[in-house]
Amino acid sequence: MKNQRLGFVGLGDDTASACLSMLKIMDGRSEVCWSHSDPDSADVLMISCDQTDETQRWARSDKPRIVVYHNNQQKPASPFVLQHPFRVMQLLSVLDEVAGTLPSGEQSAPQPRSPAQGGVSSSSVSNSVSPFWLSLHEVVNGNVSNPAGLLVSSSPQGLLYFKPASQRFYASKALFRQLAAASVELGPLTPTTEAVSDDMVACPLFSLCWMVSRYSATHLAPWMNPEGAFHLKRWPSFGTLEKSRTHLSLCALMTKRPLTREQLQQVSHCSEEELDRFINACEMSDLMVFEEAVQVSLPEASAEEGKGRFGGLIKGLRSRLGLSA
């Protein structure tokens, strides 16, 4: 396997952080092993299309460049471009294209990275993502070659089929019971010509995304910005969501206004792991809106106020459902 170094020029910390997390996910999925480096030592540059002194200086470099532009900007006239925000498979595709233009000789081993070079937290880097969860994220976001076809994932408990066109999964009752109760080791979703057995039961995409996301990672998914603010489009289905006090509280908080992870933890008093699992499930279920983090002062609750917090939540729920009369 070849080793290549990737340097960032003019990109925001959140973009660089997301990219580094994606590089960690991509380990073993390409013939090239990519590592982070400073621009001077890098083999390939990932550069912002914004015209600054820094980007203009590196634009004259003879190194291959991947130009990153936002969806509200005109597509740059460059051989290698990447529209922000991008997904793992999009990054992998453009890196493979760039790698094909690099010399085929042996590359030097990547140098150890200093803490100052890393733009991502240790928790994000160490957050491994299962092959099934990664492939599920891709098909949920429409990155599937044949939406009318059938995909399959294998597990020790049996096969799981997915029809993108109908947004439904199919599996045995025993496998679904296992998915609802605990983590199941599932392989990545791959195309198949097999037919779904008549004895299999159907499951909506939302339900499976919710069940799987609760057990697939112990930290926030690496394709999400941990410094951003999180806002729910709507309440999750109560046929799928556990009716726990913590989850009800998080739903009420995140539908009212965008909040950061720190703010959500401060108000809900849930653990960091439980909060990240909840956010992961909402994102995979297409319930989440990501916004720029804003500084919002939160009131400090006294002991007496804390006792009445859940009562106020229930009162708000009753009002939403028209039961307050």
CSV table of C-alpha atoms in Angstrom, one decimal:
chain,number,residue,atom,x,y,z
A,1,MET,CA,0.0,0.0,0.0
A,2,LYS,CA,1.3,3.4,-1.0
A,3,ASN,CA,1.6,6.2,1.6
A,4,GLN,CA,0.6,9.8,0.6
A,5,ARG,CA,0.4,13.0,2.6
A,6,LEU,CA,-2.5,15.4,2.5
A,7,GLY,CA,-2.2,19.0,3.5
A,8,PHE,CA,-5.0,21.6,4.2
A,9,VAL,CA,-4.8,25.2,3.0
A,10,GLY,CA,-7.4,27.9,3.9
A,11,LEU,CA,-10.0,25.4,5.2
A,12,GLY,CA,-12.0,26.0,8.4
A,13,ASP,CA,-11.2,23.9,11.5
A,14,ASP,CA,-14.6,22.1,11.2
A,15,THR,CA,-13.9,21.1,7.6
A,16,ALA,CA,-10.4,19.9,8.4
A,17,SER,CA,-11.7,18.0,11.4
A,18,ALA,CA,-14.4,16.3,9.4
A,19,CYS,CA,-11.9,15.4,6.7
A,20,LEU,CA,-9.4,13.9,9.2
A,21,SER,CA,-12.2,11.8,10.7
A,22,MET,CA,-13.1,10.5,7.2
A,23,LEU,CA,-9.5,9.6,6.5
A,24,LYS,CA,-9.6,7.4,9.6
A,25,ILE,CA,-12.8,5.7,8.3
A,26,MET,CA,-11.2,5.2,4.9
A,27,ASP,CA,-8.3,3.1,6.3
A,28,GLY,CA,-8.1,-0.1,4.3
A,29,ARG,CA,-10.7,1.0,1.7
A,30,SER,CA,-8.2,2.3,-0.8
A,31,GLU,CA,-4.8,1.3,-2.3
A,32,VAL,CA,-3.4,4.5,-0.8
A,33,CYS,CA,-3.0,5.2,2.9
A,34,TRP,CA,-3.5,9.0,3.4
A,35,SER,CA,-2.0,10.8,6.4
A,36,HIS,CA,-2.2,14.5,7.5
A,37,SER,CA,0.8,16.7,6.9
A,38,ASP,CA,1.7,20.4,6.7
A,39,PRO,CA,1.4,21.9,3.2
A,40,ASP,CA,5.1,22.1,2.7
A,41,SER,CA,5.6,18.3,3.2
A,42,ALA,CA,2.3,17.2,1.6
A,43,ASP,CA,2.0,15.3,-1.6
A,44,VAL,CA,-1.5,16.6,-2.3
A,45,LEU,CA,-3.2,19.8,-1.1
A,46,MET,CA,-6.8,20.3,-0.2
A,47,ILE,CA,-7.3,24.0,-0.7
A,48,SER,CA,-10.2,26.4,-0.2
A,49,CYS,CA,-11.5,28.2,-3.3
A,50,ASP,CA,-11.7,31.5,-1.3
A,51,GLN,CA,-9.2,34.0,-2.5
A,52,THR,CA,-6.9,34.8,0.3
A,53,ASP,CA,-3.1,35.5,0.5
A,54,GLU,CA,-2.6,31.9,1.7
A,55,THR,CA,-4.7,30.2,-0.9
A,56,GLN,CA,-3.2,32.3,-3.7
A,57,ARG,CA,0.3,31.5,-2.7
A,58,TRP,CA,-0.4,27.7,-2.7
A,59,ALA,CA,-2.4,28.0,-5.9
A,60,ARG,CA,0.9,28.5,-7.7
A,61,SER,CA,2.3,25.3,-6.3
A,62,ASP,CA,3.0,22.4,-8.7
A,63,LYS,CA,1.4,20.0,-6.2
A,64,PRO,CA,-1.9,18.4,-7.1
A,65,ARG,CA,-4.8,20.4,-5.5
A,66,ILE,CA,-8.3,19.5,-4.6
A,67,VAL,CA,-10.3,22.7,-4.5
A,68,VAL,CA,-13.1,22.8,-1.9
A,69,TYR,CA,-16.1,25.1,-2.7
A,70,HIS,CA,-19.4,25.6,-1.0
A,71,ASN,CA,-22.7,24.9,-2.8
A,72,ASN,CA,-23.5,28.6,-3.1
A,73,GLN,CA,-20.2,29.2,-5.0
A,74,GLN,CA,-19.5,28.6,-8.6
A,75,LYS,CA,-17.7,25.4,-9.4
A,76,PRO,CA,-14.0,26.1,-9.8
A,77,ALA,CA,-12.2,25.3,-13.1
A,78,SER,CA,-9.9,22.7,-11.6
A,79,PRO,CA,-9.3,19.1,-12.4
A,80,PHE,CA,-10.1,18.0,-8.9
A,81,VAL,CA,-12.9,19.7,-7.0
A,82,LEU,CA,-15.0,18.8,-3.9
A,83,GLN,CA,-18.3,20.5,-3.0
A,84,HIS,CA,-18.7,21.2,0.7
A,85,PRO,CA,-20.3,19.6,2.7
A,86,PHE,CA,-19.1,16.3,1.3
A,87,ARG,CA,-19.5,12.6,2.3
A,88,VAL,CA,-16.9,9.9,2.9
A,89,MET,CA,-17.4,8.2,-0.4
A,90,GLN,CA,-17.1,11.5,-2.3
A,91,LEU,CA,-13.8,12.3,-0.6
A,92,LEU,CA,-12.6,8.7,-1.3
A,93,SER,CA,-13.5,9.1,-5.0
A,94,VAL,CA,-11.6,12.3,-5.5
A,95,LEU,CA,-8.6,11.1,-3.6
A,96,ASP,CA,-8.4,8.0,-5.7
A,97,GLU,CA,-8.5,10.2,-8.8
A,98,VAL,CA,-5.7,12.3,-7.5
A,99,ALA,CA,-3.7,9.3,-6.5
A,100,GLY,CA,-3.8,8.1,-10.1
A,101,THR,CA,-1.8,11.1,-11.2
A,102,LEU,CA,1.0,10.7,-8.6
A,103,PRO,CA,4.3,9.0,-9.3
A,104,SER,CA,4.0,5.2,-8.7
A,105,GLY,CA,7.3,5.0,-6.8
A,106,GLU,CA,7.5,4.1,-3.2
A,107,GLN,CA,6.6,7.0,-0.9
A,108,SER,CA,8.3,7.7,2.3
A,109,ALA,CA,6.5,6.6,5.4
A,110,PRO,CA,4.3,9.3,6.9
A,111,GLN,CA,5.9,11.4,9.6
A,112,PRO,CA,4.5,11.4,13.1
A,113,ARG,CA,1.9,14.1,13.5
A,114,SER,CA,2.4,16.7,16.2
A,115,PRO,CA,-0.6,17.7,18.3
A,116,ALA,CA,-0.6,21.1,16.7
A,117,GLN,CA,-1.2,19.6,13.2
A,118,GLY,CA,-4.3,17.7,14.3
A,119,GLY,CA,-7.6,19.5,13.8
A,120,VAL,CA,-9.8,16.8,15.3
A,121,SER,CA,-10.4,15.7,18.8
A,122,SER,CA,-9.0,12.3,20.0
A,123,SER,CA,-12.6,11.1,20.6
A,124,SER,CA,-13.5,11.7,17.0
A,125,VAL,CA,-10.4,10.0,15.6
A,126,SER,CA,-10.9,6.9,17.8
A,127,ASN,CA,-14.5,6.6,17.0
A,128,SER,CA,-14.6,3.6,14.7
A,129,VAL,CA,-17.6,3.2,12.4
A,130,SER,CA,-18.9,-0.3,11.5
A,131,PRO,CA,-18.9,-1.1,7.8
A,132,PHE,CA,-22.7,-1.6,7.9
A,133,TRP,CA,-23.3,1.8,9.5
A,134,LEU,CA,-21.1,3.5,6.9
A,135,SER,CA,-22.8,1.8,4.0
A,136,LEU,CA,-26.2,2.6,5.6
A,137,HIS,CA,-25.3,6.3,5.8
A,138,GLU,CA,-24.3,6.3,2.2
A,139,VAL,CA,-27.6,4.8,0.9
A,140,VAL,CA,-29.7,6.9,3.2
A,141,ASN,CA,-28.1,10.0,1.6
A,142,GLY,CA,-28.9,8.6,-1.9
A,143,ASN,CA,-25.4,7.4,-2.8
A,144,VAL,CA,-26.6,4.2,-4.4
A,145,SER,CA,-26.0,3.2,-8.0
A,146,ASN,CA,-29.3,1.4,-8.6
A,147,PRO,CA,-32.2,2.6,-6.3
A,148,ALA,CA,-34.6,0.1,-7.9
A,149,GLY,CA,-32.3,-2.8,-7.0
A,150,LEU,CA,-31.9,-4.8,-3.8
A,151,LEU,CA,-29.1,-4.6,-1.3
A,152,VAL,CA,-28.2,-7.3,1.3
A,153,SER,CA,-26.2,-7.4,4.5
A,154,SER,CA,-25.1,-10.6,6.2
A,155,SER,CA,-24.9,-11.3,10.0
A,156,PRO,CA,-24.5,-14.4,12.2
A,157,GLN,CA,-28.3,-14.1,12.9
A,158,GLY,CA,-29.3,-14.0,9.2
A,159,LEU,CA,-29.6,-11.8,6.2
A,160,LEU,CA,-31.0,-8.3,6.1
A,161,TYR,CA,-32.3,-6.9,2.8
A,162,PHE,CA,-32.9,-3.3,1.8
A,163,LYS,CA,-35.0,-1.9,-1.1
A,164,PRO,CA,-33.9,1.8,-1.6
A,165,ALA,CA,-36.9,2.5,-3.9
A,166,SER,CA,-39.4,1.5,-1.2
A,167,GLN,CA,-37.3,2.6,1.8
A,168,ARG,CA,-37.9,-0.7,3.5
A,169,PHE,CA,-35.8,-3.4,5.1
A,170,TYR,CA,-36.6,-7.1,5.2
A,171,ALA,CA,-35.4,-9.7,7.7
A,172,SER,CA,-36.6,-12.6,9.9
A,173,LYS,CA,-38.5,-11.8,13.1
A,174,ALA,CA,-35.7,-13.2,15.1
A,175,LEU,CA,-33.1,-10.8,13.5
A,176,PHE,CA,-35.4,-7.8,14.1
A,177,ARG,CA,-35.9,-8.8,17.8
A,178,GLN,CA,-32.1,-9.0,18.1
A,179,LEU,CA,-31.6,-5.6,16.5
A,180,ALA,CA,-34.1,-4.0,18.9
A,181,ALA,CA,-32.4,-5.6,21.9
A,182,ALA,CA,-28.7,-5.2,21.3
A,183,SER,CA,-25.9,-4.7,18.8
A,184,VAL,CA,-25.8,-7.0,15.8
A,185,GLU,CA,-22.6,-7.5,13.8
A,186,LEU,CA,-23.8,-6.7,10.2
A,187,GLY,CA,-21.7,-6.6,7.1
A,188,PRO,CA,-21.8,-3.7,4.6
A,189,LEU,CA,-24.8,-3.4,2.3
A,190,THR,CA,-24.0,-4.8,-1.2
A,191,PRO,CA,-26.1,-5.3,-4.4
A,192,THR,CA,-27.7,-8.7,-4.8
A,193,THR,CA,-29.9,-10.5,-7.3
A,194,GLU,CA,-31.5,-12.7,-4.7
A,195,ALA,CA,-35.2,-12.4,-3.9
A,196,VAL,CA,-36.7,-11.5,-0.5
A,197,SER,CA,-38.2,-14.6,1.2
A,198,ASP,CA,-41.9,-14.6,1.8
A,199,ASP,CA,-41.4,-15.4,5.5
A,200,MET,CA,-39.5,-12.2,6.1
A,201,VAL,CA,-41.1,-9.1,7.7
A,202,ALA,CA,-40.8,-5.5,6.5
A,203,CYS,CA,-39.3,-2.7,8.5
A,204,PRO,CA,-39.4,1.0,7.6
A,205,LEU,CA,-36.1,2.7,7.0
A,206,PHE,CA,-36.6,5.1,9.9
A,207,SER,CA,-37.0,2.2,12.4
A,208,LEU,CA,-33.9,0.4,11.3
A,209,CYS,CA,-31.8,3.6,11.3
A,210,TRP,CA,-32.9,4.3,14.8
A,211,MET,CA,-32.2,0.8,16.1
A,212,VAL,CA,-28.8,0.4,14.5
A,213,SER,CA,-27.5,3.9,15.4
A,214,ARG,CA,-28.0,3.3,19.2
A,215,TYR,CA,-25.3,0.6,19.1
A,216,SER,CA,-23.0,1.5,16.2
A,217,ALA,CA,-20.8,4.1,17.8
A,218,THR,CA,-19.9,5.4,21.3
A,219,HIS,CA,-19.2,8.9,20.1
A,220,LEU,CA,-20.7,11.4,17.7
A,221,ALA,CA,-20.5,10.1,14.0
A,222,PRO,CA,-17.3,11.4,12.5
A,223,TRP,CA,-19.1,13.0,9.5
A,224,MET,CA,-20.8,15.4,11.9
A,225,ASN,CA,-19.3,18.6,13.2
A,226,PRO,CA,-19.0,18.2,17.0
A,227,GLU,CA,-18.8,22.0,17.4
A,228,GLY,CA,-22.1,22.7,15.6
A,229,ALA,CA,-25.6,23.2,16.9
A,230,PHE,CA,-28.3,20.6,16.6
A,231,HIS,CA,-32.0,21.1,15.9
A,232,LEU,CA,-34.8,18.6,15.3
A,233,LYS,CA,-37.0,19.0,12.2
A,234,ARG,CA,-39.8,17.2,14.0
A,235,TRP,CA,-40.4,14.7,16.9
A,236,PRO,CA,-39.3,11.1,16.3
A,237,SER,CA,-41.9,8.4,15.9
A,238,PHE,CA,-43.0,7.2,19.4
A,239,GLY,CA,-43.5,3.8,17.9
A,240,THR,CA,-39.7,3.6,17.6
A,241,LEU,CA,-38.4,6.0,20.2
A,242,GLU,CA,-38.0,4.7,23.7
A,243,LYS,CA,-40.3,6.8,25.9
A,244,SER,CA,-37.5,7.6,28.4
A,245,ARG,CA,-37.4,10.8,30.4
A,246,THR,CA,-34.0,11.7,29.0
A,247,HIS,CA,-35.1,11.3,25.3
A,248,LEU,CA,-38.4,13.2,25.9
A,249,SER,CA,-36.4,16.0,27.4
A,250,LEU,CA,-33.9,16.0,24.5
A,251,CYS,CA,-36.7,16.1,22.0
A,252,ALA,CA,-38.3,19.1,23.7
A,253,LEU,CA,-35.0,21.0,23.9
A,254,MET,CA,-33.9,20.3,20.3
A,255,THR,CA,-37.2,21.2,18.7
A,256,LYS,CA,-37.3,24.5,20.4
A,257,ARG,CA,-34.0,25.9,19.2
A,258,PRO,CA,-30.5,24.8,18.0
A,259,LEU,CA,-28.2,23.9,20.8
A,260,THR,CA,-24.7,22.6,21.0
A,261,ARG,CA,-23.7,19.3,22.7
A,262,GLU,CA,-22.4,21.2,25.7
A,263,GLN,CA,-25.6,23.1,26.1
A,264,LEU,CA,-27.7,20.0,25.7
A,265,GLN,CA,-25.7,18.2,28.3
A,266,GLN,CA,-25.9,21.2,30.7
A,267,VAL,CA,-29.7,21.3,30.5
A,268,SER,CA,-30.6,17.6,30.1
A,269,HIS,CA,-28.0,16.2,32.5
A,270,CYS,CA,-27.6,13.1,30.4
A,271,SER,CA,-24.2,11.4,29.8
A,272,GLU,CA,-22.1,12.4,26.8
A,273,GLU,CA,-22.4,8.9,25.3
A,274,GLU,CA,-26.2,8.8,25.6
A,275,LEU,CA,-26.4,12.2,24.0
A,276,ASP,CA,-24.2,11.3,21.1
A,277,ARG,CA,-26.1,8.1,20.4
A,278,PHE,CA,-29.3,10.1,20.4
A,279,ILE,CA,-27.9,12.6,18.0
A,280,ASN,CA,-26.6,9.8,15.8
A,281,ALA,CA,-30.0,8.2,15.6
A,282,CYS,CA,-31.7,11.4,14.8
A,283,GLU,CA,-29.2,12.2,12.0
A,284,MET,CA,-29.5,8.8,10.4
A,285,SER,CA,-33.3,9.0,10.6
A,286,ASP,CA,-33.3,12.4,8.7
A,287,LEU,CA,-34.6,14.3,11.7
A,288,MET,CA,-31.7,16.6,12.3
A,289,VAL,CA,-30.9,20.1,11.1
A,290,PHE,CA,-27.2,21.2,11.5
A,291,GLU,CA,-26.6,24.9,12.1
A,292,GLU,CA,-23.7,27.1,13.1
A,293,ALA,CA,-23.2,27.2,16.9
A,294,VAL,CA,-24.3,30.3,18.6
A,295,GLN,CA,-23.7,31.4,22.2
A,296,VAL,CA,-27.0,31.2,24.0
A,297,SER,CA,-27.1,31.9,27.7
A,298,LEU,CA,-28.9,29.1,29.6
A,299,PRO,CA,-30.6,29.8,32.9
A,300,GLU,CA,-29.0,28.1,35.9
A,301,ALA,CA,-31.6,25.9,37.5
A,302,SER,CA,-31.9,25.8,41.2
A,303,ALA,CA,-32.7,22.6,43.1
A,304,GLU,CA,-36.4,23.4,43.3
A,305,GLU,CA,-36.5,24.3,39.6
A,306,GLY,CA,-34.8,21.0,38.8
A,307,LYS,CA,-37.5,19.1,40.6
A,308,GLY,CA,-40.1,20.8,38.4
A,309,ARG,CA,-38.2,20.5,35.1
A,310,PHE,CA,-39.9,17.3,34.1
A,311,GLY,CA,-43.3,18.6,35.1
A,312,GLY,CA,-42.8,21.6,32.9
A,313,LEU,CA,-41.7,19.3,30.1
A,314,ILE,CA,-44.9,17.2,30.4
A,315,LYS,CA,-46.9,20.4,30.5
A,316,GLY,CA,-45.3,21.5,27.3
A,317,LEU,CA,-46.0,18.1,25.7
A,318,ARG,CA,-49.7,18.3,26.7
A,319,SER,CA,-49.9,21.7,25.2
A,320,ARG,CA,-48.4,20.5,21.9
A,321,LEU,CA,-50.9,17.6,21.8
A,322,GLY,CA,-53.9,19.8,22.6
A,323,LEU,CA,-54.5,18.1,26.0
A,324,SER,CA,-53.9,21.1,28.2
A,325,ALA,CA,-57.6,22.0,28.4
